[in-house]
Short mmCIF file of C-alpha atoms and ligand atoms in Angstrom, two decimals:
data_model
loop_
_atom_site.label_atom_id
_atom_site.label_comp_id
_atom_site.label_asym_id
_atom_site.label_seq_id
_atom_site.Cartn_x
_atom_site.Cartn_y
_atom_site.Cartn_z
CA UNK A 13 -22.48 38.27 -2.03
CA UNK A 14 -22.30 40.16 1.73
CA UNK A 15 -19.32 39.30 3.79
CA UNK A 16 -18.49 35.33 3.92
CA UNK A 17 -20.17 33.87 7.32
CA UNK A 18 -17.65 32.00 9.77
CA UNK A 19 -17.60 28.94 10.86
CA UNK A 20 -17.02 29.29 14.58
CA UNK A 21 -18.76 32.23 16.76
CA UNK A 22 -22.31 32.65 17.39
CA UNK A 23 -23.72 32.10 13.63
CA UNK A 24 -21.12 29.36 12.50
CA UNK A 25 -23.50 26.56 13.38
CA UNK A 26 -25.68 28.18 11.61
CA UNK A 27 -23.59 28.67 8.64
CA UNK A 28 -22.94 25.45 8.09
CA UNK A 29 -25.52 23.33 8.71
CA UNK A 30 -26.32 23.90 5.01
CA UNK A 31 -23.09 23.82 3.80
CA UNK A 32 -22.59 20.46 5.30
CA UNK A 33 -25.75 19.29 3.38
CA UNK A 34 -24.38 20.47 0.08
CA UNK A 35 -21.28 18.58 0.64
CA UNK A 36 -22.45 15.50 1.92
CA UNK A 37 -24.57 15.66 -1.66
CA UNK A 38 -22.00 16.44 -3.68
CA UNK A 39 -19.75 13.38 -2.14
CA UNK A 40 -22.82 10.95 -2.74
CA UNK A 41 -23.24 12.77 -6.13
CA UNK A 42 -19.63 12.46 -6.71
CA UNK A 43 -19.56 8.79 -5.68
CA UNK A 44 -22.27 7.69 -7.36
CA UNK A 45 -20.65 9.35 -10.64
CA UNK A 46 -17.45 7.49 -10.45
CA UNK A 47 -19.04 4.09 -9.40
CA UNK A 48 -16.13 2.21 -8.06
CA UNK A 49 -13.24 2.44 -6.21
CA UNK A 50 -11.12 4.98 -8.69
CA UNK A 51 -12.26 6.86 -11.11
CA UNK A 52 -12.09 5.25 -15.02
CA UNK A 53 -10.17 6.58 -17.79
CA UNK A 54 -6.81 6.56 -16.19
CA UNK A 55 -4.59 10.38 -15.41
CA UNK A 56 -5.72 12.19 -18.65
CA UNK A 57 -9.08 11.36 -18.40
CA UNK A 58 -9.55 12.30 -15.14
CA UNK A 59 -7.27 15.59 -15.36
CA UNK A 60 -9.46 16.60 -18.21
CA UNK A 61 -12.94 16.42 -15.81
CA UNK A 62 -11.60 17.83 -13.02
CA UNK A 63 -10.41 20.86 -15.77
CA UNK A 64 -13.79 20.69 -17.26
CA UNK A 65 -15.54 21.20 -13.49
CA UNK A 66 -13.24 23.56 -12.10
CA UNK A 67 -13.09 25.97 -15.19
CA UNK A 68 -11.34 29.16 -13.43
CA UNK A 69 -9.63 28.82 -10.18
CA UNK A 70 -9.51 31.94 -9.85
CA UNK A 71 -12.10 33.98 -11.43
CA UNK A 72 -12.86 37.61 -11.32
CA UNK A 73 -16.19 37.25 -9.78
CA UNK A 74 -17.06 34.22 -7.32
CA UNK A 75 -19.66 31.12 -7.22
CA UNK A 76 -21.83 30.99 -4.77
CA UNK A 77 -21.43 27.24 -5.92
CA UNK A 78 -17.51 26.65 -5.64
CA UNK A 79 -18.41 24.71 -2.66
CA UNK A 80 -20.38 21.91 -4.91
CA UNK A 81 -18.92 21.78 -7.72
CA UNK A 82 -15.45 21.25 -6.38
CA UNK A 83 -16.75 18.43 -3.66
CA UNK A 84 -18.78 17.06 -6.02
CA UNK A 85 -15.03 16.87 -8.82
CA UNK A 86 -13.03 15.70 -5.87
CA UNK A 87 -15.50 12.77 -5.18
CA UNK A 88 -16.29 11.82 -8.43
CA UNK A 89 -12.20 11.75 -8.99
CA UNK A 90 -10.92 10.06 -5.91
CA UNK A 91 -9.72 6.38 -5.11
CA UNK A 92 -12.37 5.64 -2.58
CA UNK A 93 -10.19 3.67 0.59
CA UNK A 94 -13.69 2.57 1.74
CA UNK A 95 -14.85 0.89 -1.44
CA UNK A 96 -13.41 -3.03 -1.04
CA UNK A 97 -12.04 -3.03 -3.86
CA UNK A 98 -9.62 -0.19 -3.36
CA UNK A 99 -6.68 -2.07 -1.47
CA UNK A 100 -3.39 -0.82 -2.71
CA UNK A 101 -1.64 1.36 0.22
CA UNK A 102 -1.88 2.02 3.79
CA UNK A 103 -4.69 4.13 3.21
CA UNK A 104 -7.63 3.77 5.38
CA UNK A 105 -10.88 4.43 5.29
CA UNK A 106 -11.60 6.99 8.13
CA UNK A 107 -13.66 6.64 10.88
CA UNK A 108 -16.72 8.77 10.26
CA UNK A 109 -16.29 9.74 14.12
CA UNK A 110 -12.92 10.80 13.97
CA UNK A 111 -13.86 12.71 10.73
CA UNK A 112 -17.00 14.52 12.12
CA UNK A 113 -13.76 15.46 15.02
CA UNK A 114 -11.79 16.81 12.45
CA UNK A 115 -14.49 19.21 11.24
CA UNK A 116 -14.86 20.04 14.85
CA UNK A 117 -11.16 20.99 14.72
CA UNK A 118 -11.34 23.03 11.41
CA UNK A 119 -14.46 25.11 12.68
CA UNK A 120 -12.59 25.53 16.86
CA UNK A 121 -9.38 26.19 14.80
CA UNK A 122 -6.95 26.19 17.47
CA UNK A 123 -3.31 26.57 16.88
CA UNK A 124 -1.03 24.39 18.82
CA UNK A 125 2.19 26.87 19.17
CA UNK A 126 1.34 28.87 21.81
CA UNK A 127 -1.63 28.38 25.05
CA UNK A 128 -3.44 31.40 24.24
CA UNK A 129 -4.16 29.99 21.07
CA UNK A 130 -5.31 26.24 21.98
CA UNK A 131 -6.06 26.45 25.92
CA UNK A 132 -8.22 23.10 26.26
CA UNK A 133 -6.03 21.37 23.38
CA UNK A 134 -2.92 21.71 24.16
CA UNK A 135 -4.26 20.14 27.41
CA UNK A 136 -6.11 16.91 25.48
CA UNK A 137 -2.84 16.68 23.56
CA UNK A 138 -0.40 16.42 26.65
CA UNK A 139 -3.50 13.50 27.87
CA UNK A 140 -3.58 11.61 24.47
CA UNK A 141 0.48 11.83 24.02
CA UNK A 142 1.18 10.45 27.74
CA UNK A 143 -1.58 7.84 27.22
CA UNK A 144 -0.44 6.50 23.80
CA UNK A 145 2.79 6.44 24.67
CA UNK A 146 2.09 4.43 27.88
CA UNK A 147 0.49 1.84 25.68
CA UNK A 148 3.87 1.58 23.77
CA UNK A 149 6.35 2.28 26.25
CA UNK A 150 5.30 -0.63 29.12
CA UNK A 151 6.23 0.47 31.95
CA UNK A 152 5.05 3.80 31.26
CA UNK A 153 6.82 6.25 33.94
CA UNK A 154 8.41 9.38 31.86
CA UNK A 155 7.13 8.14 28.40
CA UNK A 156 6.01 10.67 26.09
CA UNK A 157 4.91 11.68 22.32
CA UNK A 158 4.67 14.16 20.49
CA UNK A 159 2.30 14.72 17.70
CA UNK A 160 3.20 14.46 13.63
CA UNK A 161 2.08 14.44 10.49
CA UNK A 162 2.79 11.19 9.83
CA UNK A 163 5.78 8.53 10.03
CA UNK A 164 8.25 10.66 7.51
CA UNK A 165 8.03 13.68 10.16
CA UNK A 166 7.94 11.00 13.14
CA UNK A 167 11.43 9.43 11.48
CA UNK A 168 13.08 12.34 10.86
CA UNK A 169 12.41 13.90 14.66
CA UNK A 170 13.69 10.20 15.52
CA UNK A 171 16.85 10.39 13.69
CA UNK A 172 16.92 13.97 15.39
CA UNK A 173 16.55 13.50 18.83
CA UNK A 174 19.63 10.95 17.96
CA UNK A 175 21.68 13.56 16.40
CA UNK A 176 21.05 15.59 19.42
CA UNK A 177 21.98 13.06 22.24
CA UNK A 178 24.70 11.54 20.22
CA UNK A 179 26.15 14.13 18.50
CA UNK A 180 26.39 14.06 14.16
CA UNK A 181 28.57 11.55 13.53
CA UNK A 182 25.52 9.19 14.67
CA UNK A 183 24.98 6.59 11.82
CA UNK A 184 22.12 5.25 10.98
CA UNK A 185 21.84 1.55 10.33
CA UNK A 186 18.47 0.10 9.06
CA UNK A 187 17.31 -2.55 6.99
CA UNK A 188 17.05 -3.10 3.39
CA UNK A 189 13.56 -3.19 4.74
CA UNK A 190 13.22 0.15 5.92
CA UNK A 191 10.62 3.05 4.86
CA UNK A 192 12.81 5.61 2.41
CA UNK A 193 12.08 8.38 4.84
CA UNK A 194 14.57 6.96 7.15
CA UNK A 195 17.54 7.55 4.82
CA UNK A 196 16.05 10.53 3.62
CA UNK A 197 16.07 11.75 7.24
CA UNK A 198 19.82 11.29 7.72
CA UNK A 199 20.70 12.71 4.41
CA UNK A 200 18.24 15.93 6.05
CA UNK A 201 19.82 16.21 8.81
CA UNK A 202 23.57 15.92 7.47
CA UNK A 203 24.17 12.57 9.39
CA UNK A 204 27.13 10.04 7.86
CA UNK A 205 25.78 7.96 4.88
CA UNK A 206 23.72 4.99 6.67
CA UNK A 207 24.57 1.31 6.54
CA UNK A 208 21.87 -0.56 5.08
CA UNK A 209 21.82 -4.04 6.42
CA UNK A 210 20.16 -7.12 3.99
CA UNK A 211 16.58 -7.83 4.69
CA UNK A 212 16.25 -11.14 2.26
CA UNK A 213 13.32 -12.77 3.94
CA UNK A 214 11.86 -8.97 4.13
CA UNK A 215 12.66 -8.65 7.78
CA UNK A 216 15.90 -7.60 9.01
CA UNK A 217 18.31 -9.89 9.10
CA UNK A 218 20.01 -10.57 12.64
CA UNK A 219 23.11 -12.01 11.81
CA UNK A 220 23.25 -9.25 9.56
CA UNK A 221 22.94 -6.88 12.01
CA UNK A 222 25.40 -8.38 14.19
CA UNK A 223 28.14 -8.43 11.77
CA UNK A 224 27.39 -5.00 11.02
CA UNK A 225 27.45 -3.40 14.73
CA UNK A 226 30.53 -5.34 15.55
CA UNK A 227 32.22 -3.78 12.50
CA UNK A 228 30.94 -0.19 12.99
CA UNK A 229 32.59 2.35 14.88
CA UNK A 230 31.09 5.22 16.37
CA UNK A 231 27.43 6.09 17.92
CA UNK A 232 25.04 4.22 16.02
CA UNK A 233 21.28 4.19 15.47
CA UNK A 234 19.39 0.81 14.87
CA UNK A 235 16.10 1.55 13.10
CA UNK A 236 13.76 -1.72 13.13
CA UNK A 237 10.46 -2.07 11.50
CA UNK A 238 7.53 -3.20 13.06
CA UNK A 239 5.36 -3.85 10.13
CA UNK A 240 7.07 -2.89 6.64
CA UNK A 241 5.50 -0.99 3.92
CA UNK A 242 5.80 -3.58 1.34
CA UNK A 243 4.95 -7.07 3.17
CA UNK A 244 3.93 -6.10 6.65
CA UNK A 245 6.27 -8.19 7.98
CA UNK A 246 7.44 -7.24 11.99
CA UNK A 247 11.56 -7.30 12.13
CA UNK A 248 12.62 -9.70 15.55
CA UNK A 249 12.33 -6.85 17.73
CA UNK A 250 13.68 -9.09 20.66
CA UNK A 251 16.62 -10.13 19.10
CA UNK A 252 17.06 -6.50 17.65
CA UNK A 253 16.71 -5.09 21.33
CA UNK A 254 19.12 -7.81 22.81
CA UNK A 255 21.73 -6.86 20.04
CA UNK A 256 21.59 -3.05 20.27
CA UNK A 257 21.98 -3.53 24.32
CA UNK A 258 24.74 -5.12 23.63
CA UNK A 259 26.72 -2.82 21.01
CA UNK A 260 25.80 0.17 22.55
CA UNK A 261 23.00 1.00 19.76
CA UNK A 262 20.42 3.25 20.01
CA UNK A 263 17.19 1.92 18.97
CA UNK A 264 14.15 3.40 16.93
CA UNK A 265 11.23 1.36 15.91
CA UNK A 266 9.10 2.07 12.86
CA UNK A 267 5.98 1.19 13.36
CA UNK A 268 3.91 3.56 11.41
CA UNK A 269 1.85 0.56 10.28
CA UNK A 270 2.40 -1.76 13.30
CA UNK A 271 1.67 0.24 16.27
CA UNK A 272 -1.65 -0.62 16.49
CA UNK A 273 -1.67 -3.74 17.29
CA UNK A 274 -0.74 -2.82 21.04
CA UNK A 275 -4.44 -2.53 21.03
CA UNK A 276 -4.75 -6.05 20.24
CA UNK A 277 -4.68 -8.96 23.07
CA UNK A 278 -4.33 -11.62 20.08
CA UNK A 279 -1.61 -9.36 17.90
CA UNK A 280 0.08 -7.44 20.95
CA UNK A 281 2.60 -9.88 21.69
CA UNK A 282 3.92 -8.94 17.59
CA UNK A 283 5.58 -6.17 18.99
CA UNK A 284 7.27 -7.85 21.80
CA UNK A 285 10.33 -5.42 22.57
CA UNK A 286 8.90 -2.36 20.90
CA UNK A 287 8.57 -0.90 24.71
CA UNK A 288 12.61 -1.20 24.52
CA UNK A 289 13.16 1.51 22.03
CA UNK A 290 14.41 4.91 22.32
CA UNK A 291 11.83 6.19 20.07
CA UNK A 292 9.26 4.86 17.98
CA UNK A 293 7.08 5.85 15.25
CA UNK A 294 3.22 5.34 15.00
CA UNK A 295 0.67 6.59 11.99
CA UNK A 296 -2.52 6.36 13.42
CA UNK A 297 -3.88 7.29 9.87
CA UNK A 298 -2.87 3.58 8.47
CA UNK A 299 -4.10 0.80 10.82
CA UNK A 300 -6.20 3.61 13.13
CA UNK A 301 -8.49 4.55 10.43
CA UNK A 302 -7.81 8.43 10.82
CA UNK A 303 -8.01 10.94 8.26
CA UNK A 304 -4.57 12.21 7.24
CA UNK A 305 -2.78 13.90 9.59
CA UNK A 306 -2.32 11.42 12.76
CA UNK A 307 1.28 10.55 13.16
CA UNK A 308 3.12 10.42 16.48
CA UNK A 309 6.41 9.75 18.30
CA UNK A 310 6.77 8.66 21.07
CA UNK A 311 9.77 8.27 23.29
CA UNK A 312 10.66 6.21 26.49
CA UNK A 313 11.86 8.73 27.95
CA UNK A 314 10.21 12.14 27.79
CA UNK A 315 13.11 13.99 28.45
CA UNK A 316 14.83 13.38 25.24
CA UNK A 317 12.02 15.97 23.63
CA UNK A 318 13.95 18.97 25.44
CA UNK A 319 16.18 19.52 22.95
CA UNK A 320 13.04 20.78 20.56
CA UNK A 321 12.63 23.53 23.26
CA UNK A 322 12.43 27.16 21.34
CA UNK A 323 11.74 30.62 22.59
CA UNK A 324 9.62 33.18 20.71
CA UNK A 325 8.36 35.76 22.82
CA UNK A 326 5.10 36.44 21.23
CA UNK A 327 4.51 32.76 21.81
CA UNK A 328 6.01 31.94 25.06
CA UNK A 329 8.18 34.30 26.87
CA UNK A 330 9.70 33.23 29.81
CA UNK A 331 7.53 35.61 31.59
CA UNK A 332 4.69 34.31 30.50
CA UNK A 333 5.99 30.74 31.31
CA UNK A 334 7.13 31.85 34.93
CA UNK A 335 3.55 32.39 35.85
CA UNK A 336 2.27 29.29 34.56
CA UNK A 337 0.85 29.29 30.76
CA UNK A 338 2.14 25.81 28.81
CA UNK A 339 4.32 26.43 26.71
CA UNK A 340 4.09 24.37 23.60
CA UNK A 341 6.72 25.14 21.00
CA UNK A 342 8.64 22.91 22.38
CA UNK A 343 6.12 20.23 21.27
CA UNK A 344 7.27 20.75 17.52
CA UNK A 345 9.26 21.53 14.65
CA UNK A 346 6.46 23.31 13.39
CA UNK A 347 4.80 26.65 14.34
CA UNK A 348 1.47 26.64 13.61
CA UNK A 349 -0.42 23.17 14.35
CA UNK A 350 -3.67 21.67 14.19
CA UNK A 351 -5.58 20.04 16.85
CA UNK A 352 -4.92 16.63 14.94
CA UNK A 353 -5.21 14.99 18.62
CA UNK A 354 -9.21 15.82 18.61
CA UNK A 355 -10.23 12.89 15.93
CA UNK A 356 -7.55 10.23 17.78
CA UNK A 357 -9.19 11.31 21.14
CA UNK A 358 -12.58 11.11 19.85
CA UNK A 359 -11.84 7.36 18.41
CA UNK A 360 -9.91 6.00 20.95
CA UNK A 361 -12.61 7.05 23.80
CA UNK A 362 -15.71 6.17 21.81
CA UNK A 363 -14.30 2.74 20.69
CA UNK A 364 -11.95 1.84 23.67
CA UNK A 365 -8.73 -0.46 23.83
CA UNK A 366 -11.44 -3.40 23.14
CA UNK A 367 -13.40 -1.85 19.75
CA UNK A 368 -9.60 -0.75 18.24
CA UNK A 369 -8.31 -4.15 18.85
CA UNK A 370 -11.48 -5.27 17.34
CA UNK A 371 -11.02 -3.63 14.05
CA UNK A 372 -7.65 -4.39 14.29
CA UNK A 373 -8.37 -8.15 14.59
CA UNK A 374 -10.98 -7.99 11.81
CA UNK A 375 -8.75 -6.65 9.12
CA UNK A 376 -6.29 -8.82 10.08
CA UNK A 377 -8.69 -11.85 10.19
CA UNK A 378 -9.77 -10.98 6.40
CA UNK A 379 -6.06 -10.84 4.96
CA UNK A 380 -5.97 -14.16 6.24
CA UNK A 381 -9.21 -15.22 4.51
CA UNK A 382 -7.84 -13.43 1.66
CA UNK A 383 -4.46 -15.29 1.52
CA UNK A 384 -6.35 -18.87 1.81
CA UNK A 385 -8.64 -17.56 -0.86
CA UNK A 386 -5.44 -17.05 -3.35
CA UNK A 387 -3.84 -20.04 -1.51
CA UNK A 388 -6.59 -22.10 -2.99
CA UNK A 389 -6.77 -20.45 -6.33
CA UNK A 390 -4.35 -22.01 -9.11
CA UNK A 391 -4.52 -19.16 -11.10
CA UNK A 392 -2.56 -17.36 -8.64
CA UNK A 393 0.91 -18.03 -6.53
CA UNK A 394 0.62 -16.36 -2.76
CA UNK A 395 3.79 -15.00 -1.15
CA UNK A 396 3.26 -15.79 2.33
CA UNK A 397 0.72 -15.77 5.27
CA UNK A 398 0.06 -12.39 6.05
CA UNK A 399 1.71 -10.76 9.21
CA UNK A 400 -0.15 -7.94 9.48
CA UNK A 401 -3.50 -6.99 7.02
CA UNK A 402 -1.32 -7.36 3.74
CA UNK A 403 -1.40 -9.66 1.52
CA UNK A 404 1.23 -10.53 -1.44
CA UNK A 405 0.00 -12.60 -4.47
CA UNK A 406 0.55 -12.85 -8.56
CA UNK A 407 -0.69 -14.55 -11.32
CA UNK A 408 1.04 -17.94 -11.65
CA UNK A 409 3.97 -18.14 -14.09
CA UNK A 410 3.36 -14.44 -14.84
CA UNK A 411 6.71 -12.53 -15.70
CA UNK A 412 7.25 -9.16 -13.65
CA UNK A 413 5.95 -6.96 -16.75
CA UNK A 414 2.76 -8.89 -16.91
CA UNK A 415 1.87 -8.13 -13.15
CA UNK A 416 2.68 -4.59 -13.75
CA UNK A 417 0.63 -4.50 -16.71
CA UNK A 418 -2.49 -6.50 -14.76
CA UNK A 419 -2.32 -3.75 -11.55
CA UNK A 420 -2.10 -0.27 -14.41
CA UNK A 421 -5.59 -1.99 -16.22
CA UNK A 422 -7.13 -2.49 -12.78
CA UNK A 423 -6.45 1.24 -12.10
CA UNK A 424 -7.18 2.82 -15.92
CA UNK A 425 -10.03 0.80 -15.83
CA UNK A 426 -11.23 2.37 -12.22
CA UNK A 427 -12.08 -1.72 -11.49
CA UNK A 428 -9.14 -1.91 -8.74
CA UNK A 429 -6.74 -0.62 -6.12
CA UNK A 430 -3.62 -3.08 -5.85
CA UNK A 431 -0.56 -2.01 -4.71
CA UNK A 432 2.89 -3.60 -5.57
CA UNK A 433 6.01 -4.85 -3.60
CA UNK A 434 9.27 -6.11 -4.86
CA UNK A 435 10.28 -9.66 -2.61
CA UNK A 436 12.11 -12.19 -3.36
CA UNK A 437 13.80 -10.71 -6.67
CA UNK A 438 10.06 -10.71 -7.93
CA UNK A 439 7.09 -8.17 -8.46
CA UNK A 440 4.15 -8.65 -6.36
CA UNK A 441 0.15 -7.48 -6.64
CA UNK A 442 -0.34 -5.84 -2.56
CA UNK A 443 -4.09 -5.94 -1.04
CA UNK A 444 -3.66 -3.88 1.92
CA UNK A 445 -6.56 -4.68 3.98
CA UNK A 446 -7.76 -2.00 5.84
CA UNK A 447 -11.45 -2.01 5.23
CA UNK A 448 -13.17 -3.27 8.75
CA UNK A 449 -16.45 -3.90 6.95
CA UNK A 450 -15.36 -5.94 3.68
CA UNK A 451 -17.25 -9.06 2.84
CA UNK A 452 -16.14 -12.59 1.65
CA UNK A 453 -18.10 -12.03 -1.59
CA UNK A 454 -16.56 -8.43 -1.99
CA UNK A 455 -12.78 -9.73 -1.78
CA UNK A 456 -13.56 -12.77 -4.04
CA UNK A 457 -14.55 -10.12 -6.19
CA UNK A 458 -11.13 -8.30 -6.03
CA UNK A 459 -9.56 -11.51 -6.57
CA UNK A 460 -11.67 -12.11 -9.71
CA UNK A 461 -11.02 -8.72 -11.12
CA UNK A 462 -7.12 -9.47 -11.06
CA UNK A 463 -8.17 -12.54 -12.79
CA UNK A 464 -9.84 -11.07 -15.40
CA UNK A 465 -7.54 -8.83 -16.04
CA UNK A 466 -4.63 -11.39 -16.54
CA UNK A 467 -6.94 -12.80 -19.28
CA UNK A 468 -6.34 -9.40 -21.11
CA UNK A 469 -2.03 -10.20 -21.23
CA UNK A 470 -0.26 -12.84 -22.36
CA UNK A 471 1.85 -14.71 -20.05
CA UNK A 472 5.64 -14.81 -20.28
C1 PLP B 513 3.74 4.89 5.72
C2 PLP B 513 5.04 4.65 6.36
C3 PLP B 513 5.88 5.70 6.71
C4 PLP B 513 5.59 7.12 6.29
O1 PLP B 513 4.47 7.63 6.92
P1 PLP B 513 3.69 8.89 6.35
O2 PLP B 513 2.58 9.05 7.30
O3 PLP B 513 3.25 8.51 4.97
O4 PLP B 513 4.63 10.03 6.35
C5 PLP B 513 7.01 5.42 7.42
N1 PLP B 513 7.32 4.15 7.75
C6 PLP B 513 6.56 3.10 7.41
C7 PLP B 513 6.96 1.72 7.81
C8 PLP B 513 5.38 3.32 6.69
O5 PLP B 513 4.62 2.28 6.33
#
């Protein structure tokens, strides 16, 4: 083997047109293998192909066909978020038009730390972060985001830019409700133990929150949730908004899973307040069907991202800055950075406001169907109507044990991807719906599956 070709340059197309041929046969090889949503045989089973495949890692001479066999293991061992019947997280399916992006981004390659690195992205990213954040932040004058990997980074640069215009003695209070990362941020970050206010009906509770910002001393953040993890239930954001206003809160929304329903005319009005916030959090990789990474946050007021500002000279002396190239490390924790913005750019441009709504409508529209389905289905008790795309169901007069049993033989038996959420005191099977193009007959058949495999355990 000569010198490995490149991907970008004069003979990177040319590289990789075959390349891409091998791996889009080794995922339909791969997929075909496995033959459902996750592989069968549960984690040993699966452990002990992907051994058997990858033999050496790291052998003393190379193969040619690494590139194969290793797509080829990865498909035939992954949970598949576009097969219907894989349901359990906020894991979408991706767009194939933001992923063909993304390989766009891999073969340009540009780094996002410095202007000499990324000229034309950094420029799309400063477009896509003042647009999304417009949509959030209504009226849109000085709005701004920045771009993450995801809602854990987005909360903890929330929590923050709090620290840092509050000073850290801010304390965080959220709701029993809230995503762990938000904790986990404070504890980062050094900030004073946070108050965790009761969420009972899964949605933070008002009252609550009142009693527990009159009580409070000090500068205080008020993280809301605009769909939760668990239920995808929206927390009052008006109420929320009125009651921070009046203590003196600073407010942060969470809407990693929410967010996209701005897009929506018939879900927008959900998030009624959200353009209140000091900050909020979006995950365009949940309910924007990205590949991972496509997190943002975005702030009302664009200022607030000063205090990330950082000098490096190789990066961006003042110099450099004095004459006029953008300097971006300011735009990040992080050094280094992908052009994540290319895929969300690609999607939101080829599909428009109307075609995201769309498939935000449609998933939404088949949770529905889906509740009504276990609605009408004595075998099964249904938590509630679904808010968002998830729904919450278990087998009638199950015990906890028995649902956790029925959702580990879905998985070991590579039938089905259900999730699980703790409510009400009990344990829950989760469908996350975030499959556009699934059929009535296709989640009848998820329904079924749990079904069949509450035949296999006895019932408390
Ligand atoms: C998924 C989620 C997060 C974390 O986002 P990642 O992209 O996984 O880091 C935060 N908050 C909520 C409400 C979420 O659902």
């Amino acid at each position: 083997m000569g010198v490995p070709a490149l991907a970008s340059g004069a003979d990177g197309p040319g590289a990789l047109r075959p390349l891409l041929e091998t791996v889009l046969g080794a995922l339909d090889d791969g997929a075909r293998a496995r033959g459902g949503p996750l592989p069968a045989g549960g984690p040993e089973a699966v452990a002990g192909r992907v051994r058997a495949a990858v033999g050496d890692v790291l052998p003393d001479k190379g193969d040619p066909d690494a590139l194969r066999t290793l797509v080829r293991a990865l498909a035939e061992g992954a949970a598949d978020p576009a097969d219907p019947l894989c349901a359990a997280h906020l894991h979408c399916p991706p767009l194939a038009v933001a992923t063909a992006a993304d390989l766009a981004a891999s073969v340009l390659n540009p780094s996002l730390d410095s202007w000499d690195q990324a000229p034309a992205a950094s420029e799309l990213e400063a477009l896509v972060t003042r647009a999304l954040a417009a949509e959030i932040h209504r009226p849109a004058a000085g709005a701004d985001a920045v771009v993450t990997t995801g809602g854990t980074e987005s909360n903890q640069l929330a929590l923050l830019l709090a620290r840092e215009a509050h000073g850290g003695s801010v304390r965080l209070v959220c709701g029993a409700n809230a995503h762990h990362s938000l904790p986990r941020a404070a504890w980062l970050l050094g900030l004073p133990d946070p108050v965790v206010v009761p969420a009972p009906a899964g949605t933070l509770d008002p009252a609550a929150l009142d009693d527990a910002l009159t009580d409070l001393t000090g500068p205080l953040l008020v993280a809301a949730t605009a769909g939760t993890t668990d239920a995808g239930l929206v927390d009052p954001l008006p109420e929320i908004v009125r009651l921070c206003a009046a203590h003196g809160a600073r407010l942060h929304v969470d809407a990693a899973y929410g967010g996209p329903l701005v897009f929506s005319d018939r879900h927008r009005a959900l998030l009624t307040g959200i353009e209140a916030a000091h900050s909020v959090t979006l995950d365009l990789h949940k309910l924007g069907w990205q590949p991972v990474a496509a997190g943002l946050l975005a702030v009302r007021d664009g200022r607030d991202l000063a205090v990330l500002h950082q000098r490096a000279d190789y990066l961006n002396a003042d110099d450099d800055t004095e004459a006029g190239l953008p300097d971006l490390l300011g735009r990040s924790l992080r050094t280094s950075r992908r052009p994540d913005v290319l895929k969300t750019a690609v999607t939101l441009k080829t599909l428009g406001r109307r075609g995201l709504g769309a498939l935000v409508d449609q998933v939404c529209a088949h949770a529905r169907e889906f509740a009504r389905r276990v609605e009408n289905d004595p075998r099964f008790d249904l938590y509630d109507q679904p808010t968002i795309s998830t729904v919450l169901f278990r087998p009638a007069d199950a015990d906890d044990d028995t649902v956790a049993a029925v959702r580990r033989t879905l998985l070991t038996g590579g039938r089905a991807v259900l999730g699980r959420a703790r409510l009400d005191g009990r344990l829950w099977l989760k469908a996350t719906l975030l499959n556009p193009h699934i059929r009535p007959e296709e989640s009848a058949a998820l329904l079924e599956l749990a079904a069949d495999a509450v035949e296999g355990h006895p019932r408390a």
